[in-house]
Coordinates of C-alpha atoms in Angstrom, one line a residue:
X1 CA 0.0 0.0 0.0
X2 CA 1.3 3.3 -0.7
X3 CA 0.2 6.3 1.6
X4 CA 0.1 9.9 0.0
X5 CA -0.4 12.6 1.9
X6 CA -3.6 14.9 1.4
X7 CA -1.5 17.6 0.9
X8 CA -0.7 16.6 -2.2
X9 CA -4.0 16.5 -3.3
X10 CA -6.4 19.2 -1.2
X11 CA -5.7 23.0 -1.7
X12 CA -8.6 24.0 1.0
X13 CA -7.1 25.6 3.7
X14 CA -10.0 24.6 6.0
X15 CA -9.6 21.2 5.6
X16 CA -5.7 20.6 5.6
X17 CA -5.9 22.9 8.8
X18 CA -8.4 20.4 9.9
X19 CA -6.3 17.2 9.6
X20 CA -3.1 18.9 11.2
X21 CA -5.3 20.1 13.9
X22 CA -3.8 24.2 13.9
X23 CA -5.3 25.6 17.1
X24 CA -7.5 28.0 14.9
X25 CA -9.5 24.4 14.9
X26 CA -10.2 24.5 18.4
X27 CA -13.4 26.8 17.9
X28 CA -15.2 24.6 15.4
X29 CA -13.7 20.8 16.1
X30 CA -13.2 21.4 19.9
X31 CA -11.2 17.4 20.2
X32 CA -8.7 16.1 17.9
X33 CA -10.0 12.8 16.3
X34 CA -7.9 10.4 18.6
X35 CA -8.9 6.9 20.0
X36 CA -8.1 8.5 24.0
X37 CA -10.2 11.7 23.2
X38 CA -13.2 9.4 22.9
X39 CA -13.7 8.1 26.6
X40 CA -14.6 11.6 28.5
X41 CA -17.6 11.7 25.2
X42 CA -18.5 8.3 26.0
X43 CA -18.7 8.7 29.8
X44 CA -21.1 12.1 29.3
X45 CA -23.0 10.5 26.7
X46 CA -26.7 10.5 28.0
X47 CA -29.8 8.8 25.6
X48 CA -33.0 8.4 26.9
X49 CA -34.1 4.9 27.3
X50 CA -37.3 6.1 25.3
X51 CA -36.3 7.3 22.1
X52 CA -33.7 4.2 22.2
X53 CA -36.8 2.1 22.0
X54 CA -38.3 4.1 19.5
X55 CA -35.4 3.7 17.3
X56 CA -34.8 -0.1 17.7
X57 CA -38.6 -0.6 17.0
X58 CA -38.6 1.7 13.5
X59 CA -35.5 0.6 12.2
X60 CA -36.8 -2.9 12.7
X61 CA -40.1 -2.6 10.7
X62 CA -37.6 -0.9 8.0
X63 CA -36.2 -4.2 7.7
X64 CA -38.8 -6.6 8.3
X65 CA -40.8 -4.8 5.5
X66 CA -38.8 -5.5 2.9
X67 CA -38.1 -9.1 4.0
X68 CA -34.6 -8.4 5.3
X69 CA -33.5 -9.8 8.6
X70 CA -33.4 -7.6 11.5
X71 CA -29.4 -6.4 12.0
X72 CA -27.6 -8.4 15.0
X73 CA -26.0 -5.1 15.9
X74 CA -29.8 -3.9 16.2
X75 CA -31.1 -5.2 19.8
X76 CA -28.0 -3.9 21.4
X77 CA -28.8 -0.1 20.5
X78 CA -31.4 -0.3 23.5
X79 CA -28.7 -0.8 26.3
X80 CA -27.5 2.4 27.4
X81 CA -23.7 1.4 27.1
X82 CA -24.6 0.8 23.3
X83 CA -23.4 4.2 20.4
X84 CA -23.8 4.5 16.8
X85 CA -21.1 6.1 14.8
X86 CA -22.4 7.2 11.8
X87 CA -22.2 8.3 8.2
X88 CA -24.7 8.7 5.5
X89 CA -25.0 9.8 1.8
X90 CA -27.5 10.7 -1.0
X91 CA -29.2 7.4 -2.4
X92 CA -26.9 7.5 -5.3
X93 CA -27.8 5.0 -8.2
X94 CA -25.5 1.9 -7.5
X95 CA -23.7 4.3 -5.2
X96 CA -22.4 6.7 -7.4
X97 CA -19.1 7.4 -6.9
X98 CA -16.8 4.6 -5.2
X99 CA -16.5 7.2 -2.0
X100 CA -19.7 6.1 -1.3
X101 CA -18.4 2.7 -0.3
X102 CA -15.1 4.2 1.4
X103 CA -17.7 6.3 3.7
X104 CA -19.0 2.5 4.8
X105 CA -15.4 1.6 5.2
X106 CA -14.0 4.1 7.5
X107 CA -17.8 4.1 9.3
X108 CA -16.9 0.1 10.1
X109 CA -13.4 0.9 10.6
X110 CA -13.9 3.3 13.0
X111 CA -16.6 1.4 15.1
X112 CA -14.2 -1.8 15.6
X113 CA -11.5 0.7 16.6
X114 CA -13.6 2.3 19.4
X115 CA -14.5 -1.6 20.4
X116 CA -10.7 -2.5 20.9
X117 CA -10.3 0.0 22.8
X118 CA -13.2 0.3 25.3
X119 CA -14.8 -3.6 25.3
X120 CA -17.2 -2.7 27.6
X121 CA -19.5 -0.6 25.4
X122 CA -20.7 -1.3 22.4
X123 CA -20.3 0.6 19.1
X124 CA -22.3 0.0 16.0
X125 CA -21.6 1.3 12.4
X126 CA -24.8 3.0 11.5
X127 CA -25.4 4.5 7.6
X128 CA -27.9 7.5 7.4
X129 CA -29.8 7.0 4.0
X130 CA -30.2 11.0 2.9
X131 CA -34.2 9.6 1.5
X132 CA -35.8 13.3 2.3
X133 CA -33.0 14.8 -0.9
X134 CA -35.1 16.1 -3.8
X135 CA -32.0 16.3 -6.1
X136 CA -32.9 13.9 -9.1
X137 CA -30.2 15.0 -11.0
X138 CA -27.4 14.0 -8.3
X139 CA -28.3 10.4 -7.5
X140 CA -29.6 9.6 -11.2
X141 CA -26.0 8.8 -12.7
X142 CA -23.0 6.6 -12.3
X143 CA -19.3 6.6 -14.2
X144 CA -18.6 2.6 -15.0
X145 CA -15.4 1.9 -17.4
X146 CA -15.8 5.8 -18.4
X147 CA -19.2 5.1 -19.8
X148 CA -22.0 7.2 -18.2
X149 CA -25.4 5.5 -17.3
X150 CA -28.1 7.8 -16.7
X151 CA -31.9 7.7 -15.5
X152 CA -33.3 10.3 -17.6
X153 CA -36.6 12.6 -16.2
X154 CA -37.4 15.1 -13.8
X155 CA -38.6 14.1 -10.2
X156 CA -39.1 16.2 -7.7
X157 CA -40.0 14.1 -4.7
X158 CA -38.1 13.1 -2.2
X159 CA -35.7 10.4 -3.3
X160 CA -36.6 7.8 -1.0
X161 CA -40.1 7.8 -2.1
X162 CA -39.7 7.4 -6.0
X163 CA -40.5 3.4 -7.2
X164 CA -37.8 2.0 -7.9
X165 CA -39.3 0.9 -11.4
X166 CA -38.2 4.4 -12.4
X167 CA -34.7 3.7 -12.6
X168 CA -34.7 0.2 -14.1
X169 CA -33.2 1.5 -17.7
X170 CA -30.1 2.0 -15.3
X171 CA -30.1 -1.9 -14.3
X172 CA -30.4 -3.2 -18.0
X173 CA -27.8 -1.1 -19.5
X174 CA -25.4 -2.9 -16.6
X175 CA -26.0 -6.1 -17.3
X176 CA -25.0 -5.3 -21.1
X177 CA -22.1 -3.8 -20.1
X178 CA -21.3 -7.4 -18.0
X179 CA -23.4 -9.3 -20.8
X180 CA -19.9 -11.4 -21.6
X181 CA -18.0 -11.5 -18.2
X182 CA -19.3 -13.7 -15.7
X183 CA -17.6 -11.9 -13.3
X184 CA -20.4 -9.5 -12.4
X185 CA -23.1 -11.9 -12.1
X186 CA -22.8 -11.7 -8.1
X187 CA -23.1 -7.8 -8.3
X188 CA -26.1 -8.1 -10.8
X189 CA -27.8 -10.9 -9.4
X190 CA -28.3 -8.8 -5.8
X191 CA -28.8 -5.4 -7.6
X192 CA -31.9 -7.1 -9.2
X193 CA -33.3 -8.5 -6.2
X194 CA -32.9 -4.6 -4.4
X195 CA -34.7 -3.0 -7.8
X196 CA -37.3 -5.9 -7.1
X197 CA -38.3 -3.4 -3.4
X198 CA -41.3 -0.8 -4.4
X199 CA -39.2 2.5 -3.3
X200 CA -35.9 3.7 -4.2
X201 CA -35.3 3.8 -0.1
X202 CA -36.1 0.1 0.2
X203 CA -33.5 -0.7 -2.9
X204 CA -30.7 0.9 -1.4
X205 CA -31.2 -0.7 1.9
X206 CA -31.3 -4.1 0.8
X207 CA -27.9 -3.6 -1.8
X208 CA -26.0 -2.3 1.0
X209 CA -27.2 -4.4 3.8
X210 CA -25.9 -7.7 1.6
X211 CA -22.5 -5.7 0.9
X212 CA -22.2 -4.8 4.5
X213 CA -24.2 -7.6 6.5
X214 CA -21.9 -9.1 8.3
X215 CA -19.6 -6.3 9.4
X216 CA -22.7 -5.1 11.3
X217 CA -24.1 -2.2 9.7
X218 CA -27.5 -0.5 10.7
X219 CA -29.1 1.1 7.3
X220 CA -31.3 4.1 8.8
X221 CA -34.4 5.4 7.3
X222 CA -35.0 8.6 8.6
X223 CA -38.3 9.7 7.1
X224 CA -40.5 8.4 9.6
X225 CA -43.5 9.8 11.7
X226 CA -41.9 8.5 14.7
X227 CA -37.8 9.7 14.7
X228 CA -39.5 13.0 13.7
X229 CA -41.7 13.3 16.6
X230 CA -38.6 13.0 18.6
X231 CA -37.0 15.9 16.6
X232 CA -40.4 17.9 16.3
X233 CA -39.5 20.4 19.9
X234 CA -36.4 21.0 17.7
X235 CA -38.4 22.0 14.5
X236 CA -41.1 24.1 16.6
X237 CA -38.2 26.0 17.7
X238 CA -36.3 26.3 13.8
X239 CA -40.1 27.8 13.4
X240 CA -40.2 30.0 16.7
X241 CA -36.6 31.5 16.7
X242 CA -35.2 30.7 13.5
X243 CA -32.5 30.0 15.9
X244 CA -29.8 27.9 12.7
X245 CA -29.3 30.9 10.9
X246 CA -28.6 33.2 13.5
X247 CA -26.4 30.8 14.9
X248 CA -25.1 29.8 11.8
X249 CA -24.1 33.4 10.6
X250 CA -22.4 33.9 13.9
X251 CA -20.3 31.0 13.2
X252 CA -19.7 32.2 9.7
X253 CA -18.3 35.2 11.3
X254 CA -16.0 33.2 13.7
X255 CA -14.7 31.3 10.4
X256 CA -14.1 34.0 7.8
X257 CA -12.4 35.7 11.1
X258 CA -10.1 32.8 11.1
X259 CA -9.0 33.2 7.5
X260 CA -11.2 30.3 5.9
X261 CA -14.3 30.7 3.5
X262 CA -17.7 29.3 4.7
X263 CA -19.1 26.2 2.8
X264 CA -22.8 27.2 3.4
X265 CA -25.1 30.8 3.7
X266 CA -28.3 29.6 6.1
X267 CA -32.1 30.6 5.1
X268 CA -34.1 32.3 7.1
X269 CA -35.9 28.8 7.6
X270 CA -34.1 26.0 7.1
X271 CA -37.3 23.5 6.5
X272 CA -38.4 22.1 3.5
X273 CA -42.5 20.7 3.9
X274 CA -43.6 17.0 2.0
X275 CA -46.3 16.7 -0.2
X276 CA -46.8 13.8 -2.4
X277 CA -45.1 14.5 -5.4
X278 CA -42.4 17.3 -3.7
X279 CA -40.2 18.7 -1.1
X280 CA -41.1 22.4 -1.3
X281 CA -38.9 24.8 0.5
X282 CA -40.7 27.2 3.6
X283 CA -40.6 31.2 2.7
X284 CA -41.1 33.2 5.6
X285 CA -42.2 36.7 4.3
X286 CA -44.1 39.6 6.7
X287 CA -45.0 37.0 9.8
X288 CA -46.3 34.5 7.5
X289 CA -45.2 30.6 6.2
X290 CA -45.6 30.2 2.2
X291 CA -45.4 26.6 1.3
X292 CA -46.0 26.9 -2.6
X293 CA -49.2 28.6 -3.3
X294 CA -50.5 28.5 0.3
X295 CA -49.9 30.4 3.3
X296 CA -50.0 29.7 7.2
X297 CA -49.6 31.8 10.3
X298 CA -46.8 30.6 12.9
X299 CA -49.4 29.1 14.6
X300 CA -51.0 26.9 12.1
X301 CA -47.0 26.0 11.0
X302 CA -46.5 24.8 14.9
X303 CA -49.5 23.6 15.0
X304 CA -49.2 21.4 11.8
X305 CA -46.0 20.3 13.4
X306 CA -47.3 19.2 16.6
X307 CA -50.2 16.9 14.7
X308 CA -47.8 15.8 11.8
X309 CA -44.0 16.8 12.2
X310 CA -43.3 13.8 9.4
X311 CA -44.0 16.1 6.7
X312 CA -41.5 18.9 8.0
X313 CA -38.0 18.0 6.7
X314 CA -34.5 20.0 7.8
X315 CA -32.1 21.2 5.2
X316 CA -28.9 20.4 4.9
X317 CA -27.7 22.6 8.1
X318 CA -30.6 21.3 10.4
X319 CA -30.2 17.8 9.0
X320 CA -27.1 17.2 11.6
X321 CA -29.1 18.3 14.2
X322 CA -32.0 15.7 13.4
X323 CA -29.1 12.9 13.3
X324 CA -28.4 13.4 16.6
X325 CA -31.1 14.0 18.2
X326 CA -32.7 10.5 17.4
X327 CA -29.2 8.4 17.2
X328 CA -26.7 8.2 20.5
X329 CA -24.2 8.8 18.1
X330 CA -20.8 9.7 18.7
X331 CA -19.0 10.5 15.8
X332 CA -20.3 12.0 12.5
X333 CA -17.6 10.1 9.2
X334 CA -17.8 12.5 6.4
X335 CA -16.5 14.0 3.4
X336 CA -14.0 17.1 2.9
X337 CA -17.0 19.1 2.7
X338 CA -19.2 17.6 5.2
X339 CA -16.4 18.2 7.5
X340 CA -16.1 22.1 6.3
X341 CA -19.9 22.6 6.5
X342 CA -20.5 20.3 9.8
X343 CA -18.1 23.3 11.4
X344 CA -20.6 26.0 11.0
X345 CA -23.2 24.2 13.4
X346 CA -21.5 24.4 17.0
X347 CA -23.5 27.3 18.1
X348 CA -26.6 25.7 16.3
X349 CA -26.0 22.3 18.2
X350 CA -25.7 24.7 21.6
X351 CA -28.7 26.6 21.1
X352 CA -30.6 23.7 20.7
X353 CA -29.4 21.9 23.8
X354 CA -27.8 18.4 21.3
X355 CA -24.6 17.0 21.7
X356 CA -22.4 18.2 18.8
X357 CA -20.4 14.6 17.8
X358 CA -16.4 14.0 16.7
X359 CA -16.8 15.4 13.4
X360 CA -13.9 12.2 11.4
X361 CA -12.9 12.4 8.1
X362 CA -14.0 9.4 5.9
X363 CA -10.5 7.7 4.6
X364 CA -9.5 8.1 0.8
X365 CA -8.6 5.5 -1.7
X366 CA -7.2 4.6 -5.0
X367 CA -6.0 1.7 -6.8
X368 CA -3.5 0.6 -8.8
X369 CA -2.9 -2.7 -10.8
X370 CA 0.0 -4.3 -9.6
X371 CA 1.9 -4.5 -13.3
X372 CA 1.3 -1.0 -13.2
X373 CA 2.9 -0.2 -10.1
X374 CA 5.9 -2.6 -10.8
X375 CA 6.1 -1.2 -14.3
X376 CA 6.3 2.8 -12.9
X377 CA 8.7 1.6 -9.9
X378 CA 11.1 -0.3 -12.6
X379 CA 11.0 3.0 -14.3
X380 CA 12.9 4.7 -11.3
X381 CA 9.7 6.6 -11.3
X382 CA 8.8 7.6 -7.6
X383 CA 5.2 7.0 -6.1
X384 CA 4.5 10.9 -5.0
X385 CA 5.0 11.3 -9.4
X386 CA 1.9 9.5 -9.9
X387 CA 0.6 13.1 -8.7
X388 CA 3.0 15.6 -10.4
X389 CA 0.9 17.1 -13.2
X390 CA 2.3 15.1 -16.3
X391 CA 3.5 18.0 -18.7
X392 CA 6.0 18.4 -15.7
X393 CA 6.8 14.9 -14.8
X394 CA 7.3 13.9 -18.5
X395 CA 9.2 17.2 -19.0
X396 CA 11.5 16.1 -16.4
X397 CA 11.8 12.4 -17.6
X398 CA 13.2 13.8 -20.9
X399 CA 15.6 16.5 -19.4
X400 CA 17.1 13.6 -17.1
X401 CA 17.4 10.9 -19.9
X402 CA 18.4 13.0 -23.1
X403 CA 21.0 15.8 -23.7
X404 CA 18.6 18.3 -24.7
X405 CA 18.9 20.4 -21.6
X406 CA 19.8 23.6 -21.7
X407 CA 19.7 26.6 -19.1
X408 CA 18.0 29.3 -21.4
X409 CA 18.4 31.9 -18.1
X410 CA 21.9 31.2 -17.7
X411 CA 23.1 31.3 -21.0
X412 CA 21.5 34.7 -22.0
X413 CA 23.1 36.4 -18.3
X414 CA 26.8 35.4 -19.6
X415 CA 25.6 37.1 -23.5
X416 CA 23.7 40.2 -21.2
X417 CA 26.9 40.6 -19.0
X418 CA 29.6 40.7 -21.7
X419 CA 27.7 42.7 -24.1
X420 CA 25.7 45.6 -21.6
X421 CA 29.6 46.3 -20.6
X422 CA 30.3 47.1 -24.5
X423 CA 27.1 48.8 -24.4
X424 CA 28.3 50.9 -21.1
X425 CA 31.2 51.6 -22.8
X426 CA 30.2 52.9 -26.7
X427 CA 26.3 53.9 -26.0
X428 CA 24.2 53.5 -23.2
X429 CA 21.3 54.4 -25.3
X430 CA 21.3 51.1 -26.7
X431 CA 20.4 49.4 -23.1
X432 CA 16.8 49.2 -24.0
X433 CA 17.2 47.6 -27.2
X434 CA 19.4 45.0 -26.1
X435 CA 16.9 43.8 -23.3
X436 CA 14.3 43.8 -26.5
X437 CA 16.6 42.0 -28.9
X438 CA 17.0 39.5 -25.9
X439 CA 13.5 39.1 -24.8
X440 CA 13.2 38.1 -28.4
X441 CA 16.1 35.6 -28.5
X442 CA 15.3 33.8 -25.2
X443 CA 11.5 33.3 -26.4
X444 CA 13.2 31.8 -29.6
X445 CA 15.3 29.5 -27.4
X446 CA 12.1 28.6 -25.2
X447 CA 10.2 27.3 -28.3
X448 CA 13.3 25.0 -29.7
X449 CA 13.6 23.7 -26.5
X450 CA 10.1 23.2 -26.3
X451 CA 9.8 21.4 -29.7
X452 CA 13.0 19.5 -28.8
X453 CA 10.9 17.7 -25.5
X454 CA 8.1 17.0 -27.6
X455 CA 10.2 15.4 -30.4
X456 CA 11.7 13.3 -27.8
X457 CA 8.3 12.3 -26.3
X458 CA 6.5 11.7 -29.7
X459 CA 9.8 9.4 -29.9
X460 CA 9.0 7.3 -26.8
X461 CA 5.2 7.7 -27.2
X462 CA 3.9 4.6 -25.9
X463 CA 6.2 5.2 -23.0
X464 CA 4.3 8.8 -22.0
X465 CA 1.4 7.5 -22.9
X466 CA 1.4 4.8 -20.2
X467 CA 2.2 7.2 -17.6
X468 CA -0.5 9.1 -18.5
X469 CA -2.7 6.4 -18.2
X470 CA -1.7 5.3 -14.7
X471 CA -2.0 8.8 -13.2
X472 CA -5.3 9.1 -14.8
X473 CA -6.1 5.7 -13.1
X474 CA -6.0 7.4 -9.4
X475 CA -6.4 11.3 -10.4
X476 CA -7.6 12.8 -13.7
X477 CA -7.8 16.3 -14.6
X478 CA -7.2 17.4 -10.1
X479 CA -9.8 14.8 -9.3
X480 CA -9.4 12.0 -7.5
X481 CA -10.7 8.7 -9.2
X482 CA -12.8 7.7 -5.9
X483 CA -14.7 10.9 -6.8
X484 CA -16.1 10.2 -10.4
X485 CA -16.0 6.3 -10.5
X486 CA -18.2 3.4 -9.8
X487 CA -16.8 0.8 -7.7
X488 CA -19.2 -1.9 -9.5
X489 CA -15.9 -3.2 -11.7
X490 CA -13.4 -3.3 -8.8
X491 CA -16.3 -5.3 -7.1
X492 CA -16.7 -7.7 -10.3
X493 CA -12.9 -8.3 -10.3
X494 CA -12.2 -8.7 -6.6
X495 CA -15.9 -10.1 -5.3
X496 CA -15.8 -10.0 -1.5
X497 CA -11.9 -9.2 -1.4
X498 CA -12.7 -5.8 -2.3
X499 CA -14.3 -4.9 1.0
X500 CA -11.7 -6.8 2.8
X501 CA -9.2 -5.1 1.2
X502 CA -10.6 -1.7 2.4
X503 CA -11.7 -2.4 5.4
X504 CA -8.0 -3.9 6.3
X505 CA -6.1 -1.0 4.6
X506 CA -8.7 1.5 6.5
X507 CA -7.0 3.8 8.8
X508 CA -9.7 6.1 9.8
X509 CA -6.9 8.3 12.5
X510 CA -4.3 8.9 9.4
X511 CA -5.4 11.4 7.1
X512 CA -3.5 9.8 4.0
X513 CA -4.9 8.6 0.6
X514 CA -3.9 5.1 0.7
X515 CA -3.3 3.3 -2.8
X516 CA -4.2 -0.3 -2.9
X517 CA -2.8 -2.9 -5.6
X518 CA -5.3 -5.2 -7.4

């Protein structure tokens, strides 16, 4: 395995602050994400018998419904020595990018870690399905062997609640793409048993439960009557004090103070409402609630919230909030910019009187066949090149193996020097025409040198073009690989050794990208 440090790759300043801990952190991530800084959480942690009932009984029914057995991580969430940690992404089709998967990862990784470490309690890996989204366009698409498959349409409803029939063009155009390789008949076979569930919810559940079974996983299901009457004091008081933003801009504050950029402006309300067929945003305008062409009073809105607080759905900055208020959860895994936009919530999390979690960042990784890696190692290339932007790193392959190098600088100082003292001399007017005359002369020796590396690269073409191709492998065009592609084909090659492979090479303290061989 080959460890790269994110430095190499991230230019935020937030987050490589973040993962070297500077002591501007302390305001937004009060603890450092270590093993030890985990006990005085754990030994304050307080969950109310109650909603831990409620919780084990709806996640339960989620599972039963579908026909899927009940998690054996499940009845242990109602003893009070018993915390979730926690991740959760949109219900991207086949899980989108492969980052979806490495969120799992580190989510697992990071539970089994806590367990070594404190064996009395128990810590279960717990993955927050984001079902309440209304962003067709960002779950309908996935990148396998650099061929797009996309669900075309509009839909405006919550994710979660679209049929899964709507996105079976998606599951016929994969099994042509595996139509002559047997190798993805495992993948295939329990993708068409999850686009067998009625709701696009349901589907996701039952793919990732059978990916993630037996590394006890809890899928979650938030959209429910029940987890948001736990949450509904919380909304009431989103309605009564719009209490997010104002906390949220004080935060803002606080960060731009601190010389970073925040991720995320709050709304005045931060509450979408559920109707059938859509997630319409609340507008609060001159005292009253607009909900698309209807209008309430504060106390209708509270009151509709008291009788049915399932159809009241957080945004994206009260949606933390929501997590842990029905989840004893201790640790929130995310993404670079979960981690950015999780740091603007402190105050909110205050206000509201809910325990504000370790905020970890989800491990990264990339792979690398292992004739590839032999192959770039054998030619005395060195692993931190697979990142150097490859007009350099083949620039400086050619200047180190051919004589074509030349210091252009150098060269034109020695010609400068010996003719500006002639010039000093005879005429000084002439300075300014020299420095024109060699201006010209060094952009002249710029493009023959130039035209001289790519003469020697056009030489050894299938050479450049194989570096090319195993950068582009692991990062293409600044991006990494795990943020673009599927990890269906490293699944179909590898079957269960995939997630083993992860889950082994997972080191959720180490803020590295790690690069595994296959």
């Amino acid at each position: 395995m080959i460890n790269i440090s994110l430095e190499n790759i991230y230019s935020s300043k937030f987050l490589l602050d973040f993962i070297s801990r500077t002591s501007t952190m302390s305001g937004f991530h009060p603890m450092s994400n270590t093993i030890g800084n985990f006990k005085k959480v754990i030994d304050q942690k307080k969950f109310l018998s109650a909603k831990r009932n409620v919780l084990t009984q709806v996640i339960s029914e989620q599972y039963l419904t579908i026909g899927l057995p009940v998690p054996k991580n499940l009845n242990l969430l109602s003893e009070s020595n018993s915390f979730t940690v926690t991740t959760g992404h949109q219900l991207c089709l086949f899980g989108g990018p492969q980052f979806f998967i490495h969120k799992i990862i580190s989510t697992i990784s990071l539970a089994e870690k806590l367990k070594e470490s404190y064996p009395k309690h128990n810590f279960i890996p717990t993955f927050w399905m984001a079902t309440e989204d209304h962003d067709f366009d960002e779950i309908s698409s996935v990148f396998l062997f650099d061929k797009e498959i996309k669900v075309n349409g509009v839909n405006t409803k919550q994710v979660g609640r679209i049929k899964t029939e709507y996105f079976l063009s998606a599951l016929d155009e994969l099994r042509d793409l595996f139509e002559n390789d047997s190798r993805g008949n495992q993948l295939i076979s329990i993708f068409e048993k999850a686009f067998s569930m009625k709701y696009w919810s349901d589907c996701t559940r039952f793919w990732v439960d059978h990916l993630f079974r037996e590394y006890g996983l809890i899928v979650i299901d938030a959209d429910s009557k029940e987890f948001k009457n736990l949450f509904k004091e919380t909304i009431a008081l989103e309605v009564n004090k719009q209490f997010v933003q104002k906390c949220v801009i004080k935060s803002n504050k606080e960060i731009t103070n601190a010389g970073y950029t925040p991720k995320i402006n709050p709304r005045p309300l931060n509450l979408f409402y559920l109707n059938n067929n859509s997630r319409d945003r609340i507008v609060v305008a001159d005292g009253r609630y607009f909900i698309e062409d209807k209008n309430h009073s504060k106390a209708e809105i509270l009151q509709m919230i008291e009788q049915n607080p399932e159809n009241f759905s957080p945004n994206v900055l009260l949606r933390p909030l929501y997590q842990e208020c029905i989840l004893p959860n201790l640790a929130y895994v995310g993404g670079p910019a979960e981690v950015e936009y999780w740091s603007q919530l402190k105050d909110a999390f205050e206000y509201a009187k809910i325990d504000y979690p370790f905020v970890v960042l989800r491990n990264s990784f990339a792979w690398i066949k292992k004739k590839d890696l032999e192959w770039w190692r054998t030619n005395h290339l060195a692993d931190n090149d697979l990142f150097v932007d490859y007009n350099q790193l083949s620039k400086k392959i050619v200047l180190k193996n051919k004589n074509i190098s030349f210091d252009v600088s150098n060269e034109l100082n020695s010609i400068r020097n010996k003719i500006a003292q002639i010039i000093l001399e005879n005429d000084s007017s002439l300075e300014k025409m020299l420095e024109s005359e060699l201006k010209k002369f060094e952009n002249a020796l710029e493009k023959i040198q130039s035209k001289l590396l790519k003469s020697s690269k056009n030489k050894d073409e299938l050479f450049f073009t194989k570096i090319k191709k195993i950068q582009n492998s692991i990062i293409k065009d600044g991006i990494l690989v795990e943020r673009k592609n599927s990890f269906v084909p490293l699944f179909c090659e590898m079957g269960e050794q995939y997630i083993k492979q992860l889950l082994n090479a997972s080191e959720i303290f180490s803020s590295e990208l790690k690069i595994l061989s296959h």
